[in-house]
Short mmCIF file of N, CA and C in Angstrom, two decimals:
data_model
loop_
_atom_site.label_atom_id
_atom_site.label_comp_id
_atom_site.label_asym_id
_atom_site.label_seq_id
_atom_site.Cartn_x
_atom_site.Cartn_y
_atom_site.Cartn_z
N MET A 345 0.95 -1.15 -0.24
CA MET A 345 0.09 -0.07 0.15
C MET A 345 0.74 1.05 -0.22
N THR A 346 0.55 2.32 -0.51
CA THR A 346 1.56 3.51 -0.53
C THR A 346 1.00 4.37 0.33
N ARG A 347 1.64 5.04 1.08
CA ARG A 347 1.35 5.72 2.31
C ARG A 347 0.99 7.06 1.40
N THR A 348 0.36 7.90 1.89
CA THR A 348 -0.09 9.45 1.80
C THR A 348 0.25 9.86 3.57
N TYR A 349 0.76 11.50 3.48
CA TYR A 349 0.82 12.39 4.27
C TYR A 349 0.12 13.52 4.65
N ARG A 350 0.02 13.65 5.56
CA ARG A 350 -1.00 15.13 5.18
C ARG A 350 0.11 16.33 5.17
N TRP A 351 -0.65 17.08 4.33
CA TRP A 351 0.23 18.14 3.32
C TRP A 351 -0.43 19.60 3.86
N ALA A 352 0.43 20.70 3.75
CA ALA A 352 -0.14 22.02 4.39
C ALA A 352 -0.81 21.75 5.51
N TYR A 353 -1.59 22.72 5.56
CA TYR A 353 -2.44 23.01 7.02
C TYR A 353 -3.98 22.52 7.13
N GLY A 354 -4.76 21.84 5.83
CA GLY A 354 -5.73 21.39 5.77
C GLY A 354 -5.87 20.01 5.91
N THR A 355 -6.76 19.63 5.33
CA THR A 355 -7.09 17.78 4.87
C THR A 355 -6.27 17.48 3.98
N GLN A 356 -6.02 17.62 3.10
CA GLN A 356 -4.90 17.60 2.36
C GLN A 356 -3.84 16.27 2.49
N ARG A 357 -4.18 15.12 1.57
CA ARG A 357 -3.29 13.88 1.82
C ARG A 357 -2.22 13.93 0.72
N LEU A 358 -0.64 13.33 0.29
CA LEU A 358 0.00 13.21 -0.73
C LEU A 358 0.74 12.05 -0.29
N THR A 359 0.92 11.74 -1.73
CA THR A 359 2.10 10.69 -1.81
C THR A 359 3.33 11.16 -1.80
N LEU A 360 4.65 10.17 -1.55
CA LEU A 360 5.62 10.97 -1.89
C LEU A 360 6.00 11.09 -3.05
N ALA A 361 5.81 10.53 -4.30
CA ALA A 361 5.60 11.19 -5.42
C ALA A 361 5.06 12.30 -5.57
N GLU A 362 4.13 12.30 -5.13
CA GLU A 362 3.17 14.19 -5.36
C GLU A 362 3.97 15.20 -4.57
N MET A 363 4.36 14.59 -3.43
CA MET A 363 5.13 15.86 -2.65
C MET A 363 6.96 15.93 -3.43
N GLU A 364 6.86 15.29 -3.69
CA GLU A 364 8.26 15.61 -4.55
C GLU A 364 8.13 16.61 -6.26
N THR A 365 6.76 16.80 -5.85
CA THR A 365 6.90 17.57 -7.01
C THR A 365 6.43 19.27 -6.66
N ARG A 366 6.22 19.21 -5.66
CA ARG A 366 6.17 20.28 -4.91
C ARG A 366 7.24 21.39 -4.70
N TRP A 367 7.40 22.59 -5.04
CA TRP A 367 8.83 23.18 -4.74
C TRP A 367 9.01 23.20 -3.42
N THR A 368 8.01 23.50 -2.24
CA THR A 368 8.82 23.75 -0.63
C THR A 368 9.18 22.59 -0.22
N TRP A 369 8.74 21.55 -1.26
CA TRP A 369 9.75 19.94 -0.71
C TRP A 369 10.79 19.98 -0.72
N GLN A 370 10.40 19.92 -2.77
CA GLN A 370 11.93 19.93 -3.67
C GLN A 370 13.18 20.58 -3.09
N ASN A 371 12.74 21.47 -2.10
CA ASN A 371 13.68 22.77 -1.90
C ASN A 371 14.61 22.75 -0.39
N VAL A 372 13.86 21.58 0.08
CA VAL A 372 14.57 21.18 1.72
C VAL A 372 15.73 20.73 1.10
N HIS A 373 16.85 20.54 1.86
CA HIS A 373 18.09 19.56 2.01
C HIS A 373 17.91 18.43 1.83
N PRO A 374 17.77 17.34 0.84
CA PRO A 374 17.62 15.83 0.63
C PRO A 374 17.87 15.32 2.01
N GLU A 375 19.16 15.09 2.83
CA GLU A 375 18.90 14.68 4.30
C GLU A 375 17.95 15.01 5.18
N VAL A 376 17.42 16.51 5.19
CA VAL A 376 16.50 16.94 5.79
C VAL A 376 14.60 15.86 6.29
N ARG A 377 14.72 16.54 4.08
CA ARG A 377 13.39 15.33 3.51
C ARG A 377 13.48 13.90 4.04
N ARG A 378 15.11 13.47 3.88
CA ARG A 378 14.96 12.08 4.47
C ARG A 378 14.22 11.79 6.04
N ARG A 379 14.72 12.06 6.41
CA ARG A 379 14.78 12.78 7.87
C ARG A 379 13.13 12.82 8.39
N ALA A 380 12.34 13.98 7.51
CA ALA A 380 11.06 14.12 7.29
C ALA A 380 10.17 12.71 7.43
N VAL A 381 10.81 12.22 6.23
CA VAL A 381 9.72 10.83 6.01
C VAL A 381 9.62 10.10 6.79
N ALA A 382 11.11 9.62 7.19
CA ALA A 382 11.17 8.63 8.56
C ALA A 382 10.40 9.02 9.86
N ILE A 383 10.55 10.07 9.87
CA ILE A 383 9.32 10.35 11.36
C ILE A 383 8.13 10.16 11.13
N MET A 384 7.80 10.57 10.01
CA MET A 384 5.74 10.85 9.20
C MET A 384 5.79 9.19 9.34
N ASP A 385 6.36 8.06 8.32
CA ASP A 385 6.20 6.77 8.68
C ASP A 385 6.30 6.08 10.29
N ALA A 386 7.09 6.87 11.02
CA ALA A 386 7.10 6.18 12.32
C ALA A 386 5.87 6.67 13.21
N SER A 387 5.58 8.05 12.68
CA SER A 387 4.08 8.41 13.51
C SER A 387 3.19 7.47 13.08
N GLN A 388 2.91 7.17 11.53
CA GLN A 388 1.79 6.28 11.37
C GLN A 388 1.89 5.19 12.01
N ASP A 389 2.83 4.82 12.02
CA ASP A 389 3.15 3.11 12.45
C ASP A 389 2.56 3.11 14.18
N ALA A 390 3.26 4.24 14.67
CA ALA A 390 2.96 4.35 16.32
C ALA A 390 1.12 4.96 16.09
N GLY A 391 0.45 5.43 15.56
CA GLY A 391 -0.87 5.66 15.23
C GLY A 391 -0.92 7.07 15.41
N HIS A 392 -0.13 7.73 15.06
CA HIS A 392 -0.22 9.43 15.20
C HIS A 392 -0.16 9.91 13.66
N ASP A 393 -0.16 10.91 13.17
CA ASP A 393 -0.23 11.58 11.86
C ASP A 393 0.79 12.83 11.60
N VAL A 394 1.88 12.73 11.79
CA VAL A 394 2.49 13.93 11.53
C VAL A 394 2.48 13.84 10.12
N GLY A 395 2.73 15.18 9.60
CA GLY A 395 3.05 15.36 8.24
C GLY A 395 3.55 16.60 7.98
N ILE A 396 3.52 17.39 6.42
CA ILE A 396 4.18 18.68 6.18
C ILE A 396 3.44 20.07 6.30
N GLY A 397 3.74 20.94 6.92
CA GLY A 397 3.23 22.17 6.90
C GLY A 397 3.20 22.62 5.91
N GLU A 398 5.08 22.93 5.91
CA GLU A 398 5.75 23.73 4.90
C GLU A 398 7.26 23.29 4.97
N GLY A 399 8.00 23.88 3.62
CA GLY A 399 9.34 23.03 3.80
C GLY A 399 9.44 24.68 4.00
N ALA A 400 10.55 24.61 2.28
CA ALA A 400 11.39 26.03 1.76
C ALA A 400 10.28 27.06 1.32
N ARG A 401 10.87 28.09 1.61
CA ARG A 401 10.25 29.05 1.43
C ARG A 401 11.27 30.32 0.61
N ASP A 402 10.74 30.96 -0.34
CA ASP A 402 11.67 32.00 -1.31
C ASP A 402 11.84 33.40 -0.25
N ALA A 403 12.16 33.95 -1.13
CA ALA A 403 12.33 34.98 -0.14
C ALA A 403 11.15 36.09 -0.30
N THR A 404 10.49 36.08 -1.24
CA THR A 404 9.40 36.74 -1.49
C THR A 404 8.44 35.96 -0.47
N ALA A 405 7.93 34.90 -0.27
CA ALA A 405 7.28 34.13 0.46
C ALA A 405 7.46 34.56 1.84
N GLN A 406 8.99 34.33 2.53
CA GLN A 406 9.02 34.63 3.66
C GLN A 406 9.07 36.35 3.99
N LEU A 407 8.86 37.46 3.12
CA LEU A 407 8.40 38.94 3.38
C LEU A 407 6.92 38.72 3.42
N ALA A 408 6.53 38.02 2.42
CA ALA A 408 4.57 38.75 2.89
C ALA A 408 4.81 38.27 3.72
N GLU A 409 4.84 36.80 4.28
CA GLU A 409 4.36 36.56 5.69
C GLU A 409 4.82 37.14 6.85
N PHE A 410 6.14 37.43 6.94
CA PHE A 410 6.58 38.13 7.65
C PHE A 410 5.50 39.37 7.93
N LEU A 411 5.38 40.02 7.31
CA LEU A 411 4.50 41.36 7.24
C LEU A 411 3.43 41.16 7.42
N ARG A 412 2.82 39.67 6.87
CA ARG A 412 1.44 39.90 7.45
C ARG A 412 1.51 39.37 9.01
N ARG A 413 2.41 39.08 10.07
CA ARG A 413 2.56 38.66 10.93
C ARG A 413 3.28 39.75 11.79
N HIS A 414 3.88 41.00 11.16
CA HIS A 414 4.25 42.06 12.18
C HIS A 414 3.35 43.37 11.79
N ASN A 415 4.04 43.97 12.55
CA ASN A 415 3.35 45.72 12.44
C ASN A 415 5.05 46.44 12.84
N PRO A 416 5.13 47.38 11.89
CA PRO A 416 6.02 48.04 12.51
C PRO A 416 6.06 48.62 13.77
N VAL A 417 7.00 49.34 14.22
CA VAL A 417 6.85 50.04 15.29
C VAL A 417 8.04 51.10 15.67
N SER A 418 7.90 52.55 16.62
CA SER A 418 8.91 53.02 16.41
C SER A 418 9.93 52.65 17.29
N SER A 419 9.80 51.54 18.50
CA SER A 419 11.02 50.97 19.25
C SER A 419 9.98 50.26 19.83
N GLY A 420 10.77 49.21 20.57
CA GLY A 420 10.77 47.92 20.98
C GLY A 420 10.23 46.29 20.08
N GLY A 421 9.47 46.05 20.24
CA GLY A 421 9.31 45.08 19.23
C GLY A 421 9.98 44.10 19.26
N CYS A 422 10.04 42.62 18.30
CA CYS A 422 10.68 41.50 18.34
C CYS A 422 12.14 41.59 17.54
N CYS A 423 12.07 42.65 16.11
CA CYS A 423 12.90 42.49 15.60
C CYS A 423 13.19 43.80 14.55
N VAL A 424 14.12 43.63 13.76
CA VAL A 424 14.73 44.77 12.92
C VAL A 424 14.65 44.18 11.28
N TYR A 425 14.22 45.25 10.19
CA TYR A 425 14.01 44.62 8.61
C TYR A 425 14.00 45.51 8.22
N LYS A 426 15.47 45.55 7.83
CA LYS A 426 16.11 47.13 6.73
C LYS A 426 15.85 48.29 7.71
N GLY A 427 16.40 48.13 8.71
CA GLY A 427 16.13 49.32 9.89
C GLY A 427 15.16 49.70 10.33
N GLN A 428 13.91 48.91 9.90
CA GLN A 428 12.88 49.37 10.17
C GLN A 428 12.13 48.16 11.57
N ARG A 429 11.75 48.50 13.05
CA ARG A 429 11.53 47.64 14.17
C ARG A 429 10.10 47.37 14.00
N TYR A 430 9.79 45.90 14.00
CA TYR A 430 8.55 45.15 14.19
C TYR A 430 8.39 44.47 15.33
N ALA A 431 6.98 44.61 15.60
CA ALA A 431 6.26 43.95 16.52
C ALA A 431 5.39 42.60 15.97
N LEU A 432 5.41 41.44 16.65
CA LEU A 432 4.43 40.60 16.19
C LEU A 432 3.03 41.01 16.55
N LYS A 433 2.43 40.73 15.71
CA LYS A 433 0.47 40.82 15.93
C LYS A 433 -0.09 39.77 17.04
N PRO A 434 -0.59 40.21 17.63
CA PRO A 434 -1.19 39.76 18.68
C PRO A 434 -1.55 38.29 18.11
N GLY A 435 -1.27 37.16 18.60
CA GLY A 435 -2.23 35.81 17.99
C GLY A 435 -1.24 35.06 16.85
N MET A 436 -0.21 35.73 16.82
CA MET A 436 0.18 35.42 15.56
C MET A 436 1.72 34.46 16.04
N ALA A 437 2.05 33.73 15.20
CA ALA A 437 3.14 32.35 15.75
C ALA A 437 4.67 33.92 15.05
N PRO A 438 5.68 33.62 15.43
CA PRO A 438 6.48 34.57 15.00
C PRO A 438 7.14 33.75 13.58
N MET A 439 7.68 35.16 12.67
CA MET A 439 8.17 34.39 11.73
C MET A 439 9.59 35.38 11.41
N ALA A 440 11.01 34.67 11.06
CA ALA A 440 11.82 35.86 10.92
C ALA A 440 11.81 36.38 9.91
N PRO A 441 12.32 37.87 9.92
CA PRO A 441 12.45 38.70 8.67
C PRO A 441 13.51 37.76 7.65
N PRO A 442 13.08 38.43 5.86
CA PRO A 442 13.85 37.80 5.09
C PRO A 442 15.20 37.79 5.35
N GLY A 443 16.07 36.67 4.82
CA GLY A 443 17.36 36.36 5.01
C GLY A 443 17.97 35.67 6.21
N ASN A 444 17.18 35.46 7.52
CA ASN A 444 16.96 34.91 9.08
C ASN A 444 16.43 33.71 8.91
N SER A 445 15.86 32.96 8.39
CA SER A 445 15.34 31.98 8.50
C SER A 445 15.54 30.30 7.68
N ASN A 446 15.88 29.74 8.37
CA ASN A 446 16.23 28.29 8.16
C ASN A 446 15.51 27.94 6.46
N HIS A 447 13.85 27.79 6.68
CA HIS A 447 13.25 27.82 5.70
C HIS A 447 13.50 28.28 4.50
N GLU A 448 14.45 29.25 4.29
CA GLU A 448 14.40 29.89 3.09
C GLU A 448 15.36 29.36 1.79
N ASP A 449 15.25 28.85 1.33
CA ASP A 449 16.38 27.86 -0.03
C ASP A 449 17.46 28.81 0.03
N GLY A 450 18.11 28.04 -0.25
CA GLY A 450 19.72 28.04 -0.40
C GLY A 450 20.50 28.36 1.33
N VAL A 451 19.91 28.12 2.16
CA VAL A 451 20.40 27.83 3.62
C VAL A 451 21.73 27.00 3.71
N TYR A 452 21.58 25.98 3.32
CA TYR A 452 23.00 25.30 3.24
C TYR A 452 22.80 24.18 2.14
N GLU A 453 24.11 24.45 1.17
CA GLU A 453 24.40 23.71 -0.04
C GLU A 453 22.81 24.03 -0.86
N GLY A 454 22.47 25.05 -0.92
CA GLY A 454 21.46 25.72 -1.63
C GLY A 454 19.99 25.26 -1.28
N ASP A 455 19.64 24.31 -0.44
CA ASP A 455 18.44 24.52 -0.29
C ASP A 455 18.50 24.56 1.79
N ALA A 456 16.72 24.67 1.64
CA ALA A 456 16.79 24.99 3.59
C ALA A 456 16.83 23.66 3.94
N ILE A 457 16.75 24.18 5.15
CA ILE A 457 16.87 23.14 6.25
C ILE A 457 15.72 22.74 7.57
N ALA A 458 14.74 23.76 7.23
CA ALA A 458 13.53 23.53 8.19
C ALA A 458 12.08 23.15 7.78
N ILE A 459 11.37 22.49 8.43
CA ILE A 459 10.45 22.46 8.12
C ILE A 459 9.30 22.83 9.49
N ASP A 460 7.95 23.03 8.69
CA ASP A 460 6.85 23.22 9.72
C ASP A 460 6.17 22.00 9.85
N PHE A 461 5.87 21.32 10.73
CA PHE A 461 5.16 20.20 10.82
C PHE A 461 3.58 20.19 11.26
N VAL A 462 3.09 19.36 10.46
CA VAL A 462 1.55 19.58 11.45
C VAL A 462 1.65 17.80 11.91
N GLY A 463 0.23 17.50 12.72
CA GLY A 463 0.26 16.51 13.96
C GLY A 463 1.13 16.61 14.76
N TRP A 464 1.44 17.61 14.99
CA TRP A 464 2.40 17.84 16.35
C TRP A 464 1.60 17.94 17.76
N GLU A 465 0.45 18.53 17.74
CA GLU A 465 -0.61 18.91 18.71
C GLU A 465 -0.64 17.70 19.58
N ASP A 466 -0.47 16.93 19.45
CA ASP A 466 -0.88 15.19 20.88
C ASP A 466 0.97 14.93 21.17
N HIS A 467 1.85 15.98 20.84
CA HIS A 467 3.64 15.94 21.22
C HIS A 467 4.06 14.79 20.85
N TRP A 468 3.65 13.64 20.43
CA TRP A 468 4.46 12.35 19.64
C TRP A 468 5.49 13.12 19.07
N PHE A 469 5.54 14.05 18.09
CA PHE A 469 6.73 14.58 17.39
C PHE A 469 7.84 15.28 18.63
N ASP A 470 7.11 15.79 19.29
CA ASP A 470 8.49 16.46 20.67
C ASP A 470 9.06 15.37 21.25
N ALA A 471 8.13 14.28 21.37
CA ALA A 471 8.82 13.08 22.13
C ALA A 471 9.61 11.94 21.51
N ASN A 472 9.53 12.33 19.90
CA ASN A 472 10.13 11.40 19.48
C ASN A 472 11.28 11.66 18.10
N CYS A 473 11.27 13.38 18.27
CA CYS A 473 12.00 13.98 16.86
C CYS A 473 13.35 13.08 17.08
N GLU A 474 14.16 13.84 18.17
CA GLU A 474 15.32 13.58 18.57
C GLU A 474 16.06 12.38 17.69
N ARG A 475 15.02 11.04 17.97
CA ARG A 475 15.71 10.03 17.39
C ARG A 475 15.87 10.11 15.90
N PHE A 476 15.12 10.92 15.34
CA PHE A 476 15.56 10.76 14.29
C PHE A 476 16.01 12.16 13.06
N GLY A 477 16.66 12.48 14.30
CA GLY A 477 17.75 13.61 14.08
C GLY A 477 17.29 15.07 14.10
N ILE A 478 15.97 15.43 14.16
CA ILE A 478 15.52 16.60 14.33
C ILE A 478 15.37 16.96 15.29
N LYS A 479 15.82 18.29 15.36
CA LYS A 479 15.42 19.39 16.93
C LYS A 479 14.03 20.39 16.51
N ASN A 480 12.90 20.23 17.67
CA ASN A 480 11.83 20.37 17.34
C ASN A 480 12.10 22.03 18.27
N PHE A 481 11.63 23.25 18.28
CA PHE A 481 11.25 24.65 18.73
C PHE A 481 10.60 24.67 20.07
N GLY A 482 9.88 23.23 20.34
CA GLY A 482 8.66 23.60 21.13
C GLY A 482 8.93 22.92 22.58
N GLY A 483 9.78 22.31 22.71
CA GLY A 483 10.12 21.72 24.20
C GLY A 483 8.62 21.24 25.04
N ALA A 484 7.57 20.51 24.14
CA ALA A 484 6.68 20.55 25.52
C ALA A 484 7.25 19.52 26.17
N ILE A 485 7.79 18.50 25.66
CA ILE A 485 8.75 17.59 26.10
C ILE A 485 9.82 17.70 26.54
N GLY A 486 10.69 18.33 25.73
CA GLY A 486 12.36 17.92 25.53
C GLY A 486 12.68 19.73 25.53
N PRO A 487 13.94 19.72 25.41
CA PRO A 487 14.33 21.24 25.62
C PRO A 487 13.54 22.02 24.14
N GLY A 488 13.23 23.12 24.66
CA GLY A 488 12.78 24.25 23.36
C GLY A 488 13.46 24.84 23.02
N VAL A 489 13.29 25.55 21.86
CA VAL A 489 14.22 27.01 21.63
C VAL A 489 13.35 28.42 21.84
N ASN A 490 12.19 27.79 21.02
CA ASN A 490 11.28 29.36 20.82
C ASN A 490 9.57 29.25 20.68
N GLY A 491 9.11 28.13 21.74
CA GLY A 491 8.12 27.50 21.44
C GLY A 491 7.32 27.23 20.40
N GLU A 492 8.14 26.86 19.11
CA GLU A 492 7.51 26.38 18.26
C GLU A 492 7.43 25.21 17.84
N GLU A 493 6.92 24.08 18.80
CA GLU A 493 6.93 22.93 18.75
C GLU A 493 6.82 21.74 16.95
N TRP A 494 6.42 23.11 15.99
CA TRP A 494 6.04 22.24 14.70
C TRP A 494 7.32 22.42 14.01
N HIS A 495 8.01 23.29 14.16
CA HIS A 495 8.97 23.73 13.78
C HIS A 495 10.50 22.77 13.91
N GLY A 496 11.02 21.92 12.79
CA GLY A 496 11.92 21.11 12.96
C GLY A 496 13.11 21.45 12.13
N THR A 497 14.50 20.97 12.61
CA THR A 497 15.75 21.36 12.01
C THR A 497 16.53 20.42 12.43
N PRO A 498 17.69 19.83 11.42
CA PRO A 498 18.42 19.02 11.88
C PRO A 498 19.65 19.39 13.41
N ILE A 499 19.26 18.26 14.42
CA ILE A 499 20.05 18.41 15.49
C ILE A 499 21.66 18.98 15.29
N GLU A 500 22.31 18.92 14.49
CA GLU A 500 23.51 19.15 14.26
C GLU A 500 23.85 21.01 13.66
N PHE A 501 22.54 21.29 13.59
CA PHE A 501 22.61 22.69 12.63
C PHE A 501 22.45 23.82 14.28
N PRO A 502 23.00 24.75 14.25
CA PRO A 502 22.76 25.73 15.34
C PRO A 502 20.63 26.41 14.96
N ASN A 503 20.85 26.93 16.13
CA ASN A 503 19.41 27.63 15.88
C ASN A 503 19.18 28.38 14.97
N SER A 504 19.94 29.45 15.05
CA SER A 504 19.85 30.68 13.83
C SER A 504 19.95 30.82 12.86
N ARG A 505 20.32 31.28 12.12
CA ARG A 505 20.25 30.91 10.30
C ARG A 505 21.68 31.88 10.43
N SER A 506 21.81 33.03 11.36
CA SER A 506 23.52 33.57 11.25
C SER A 506 24.12 32.40 12.18
N ASP A 507 24.08 31.21 12.81
CA ASP A 507 25.11 30.68 12.96
C ASP A 507 24.83 29.51 12.26
N VAL A 508 24.26 29.37 10.95
CA VAL A 508 24.83 27.96 10.01
C VAL A 508 25.04 28.92 9.15
N ASN A 509 25.10 30.45 8.55
CA ASN A 509 25.96 30.87 8.02
C ASN A 509 27.16 30.86 8.24
N LYS A 510 27.77 30.63 9.41
CA LYS A 510 29.03 31.19 10.12
C LYS A 510 30.18 29.96 9.37
#
């Protein structure tokens, strides 16, 4: 039987062959994709359903989503983009400014190294990601980075894009 995986943030399911036709998956580093498939397969085998929300983004998508989630402010805020300070809008998850996300294509060997997973809500992903070489950023069970339990990246990479670029 051919497996299908949760895809994006709705009810869509795709086979691996269908996922491989999607830009957001194609532009994630092959080793990160391999680990993602391994944890998705294991989640299904364990009665859970971890899938892919989003993988790689281009700079245009990163900027659009950053601006959707943040407002310019005169002081304070969470981050700076092109000299302007920004604050996170209420109820939104943070999004790095362009050039600061491991989701952006070109981070490592020309590819992104981060995936946002779906199906993490029951904490199976958090409890099991390390055995698949994935560090998540939530820490509901294990150590967290910034409260984004859905965000996964290879454990051997530093948390910040600037440190990856060093």
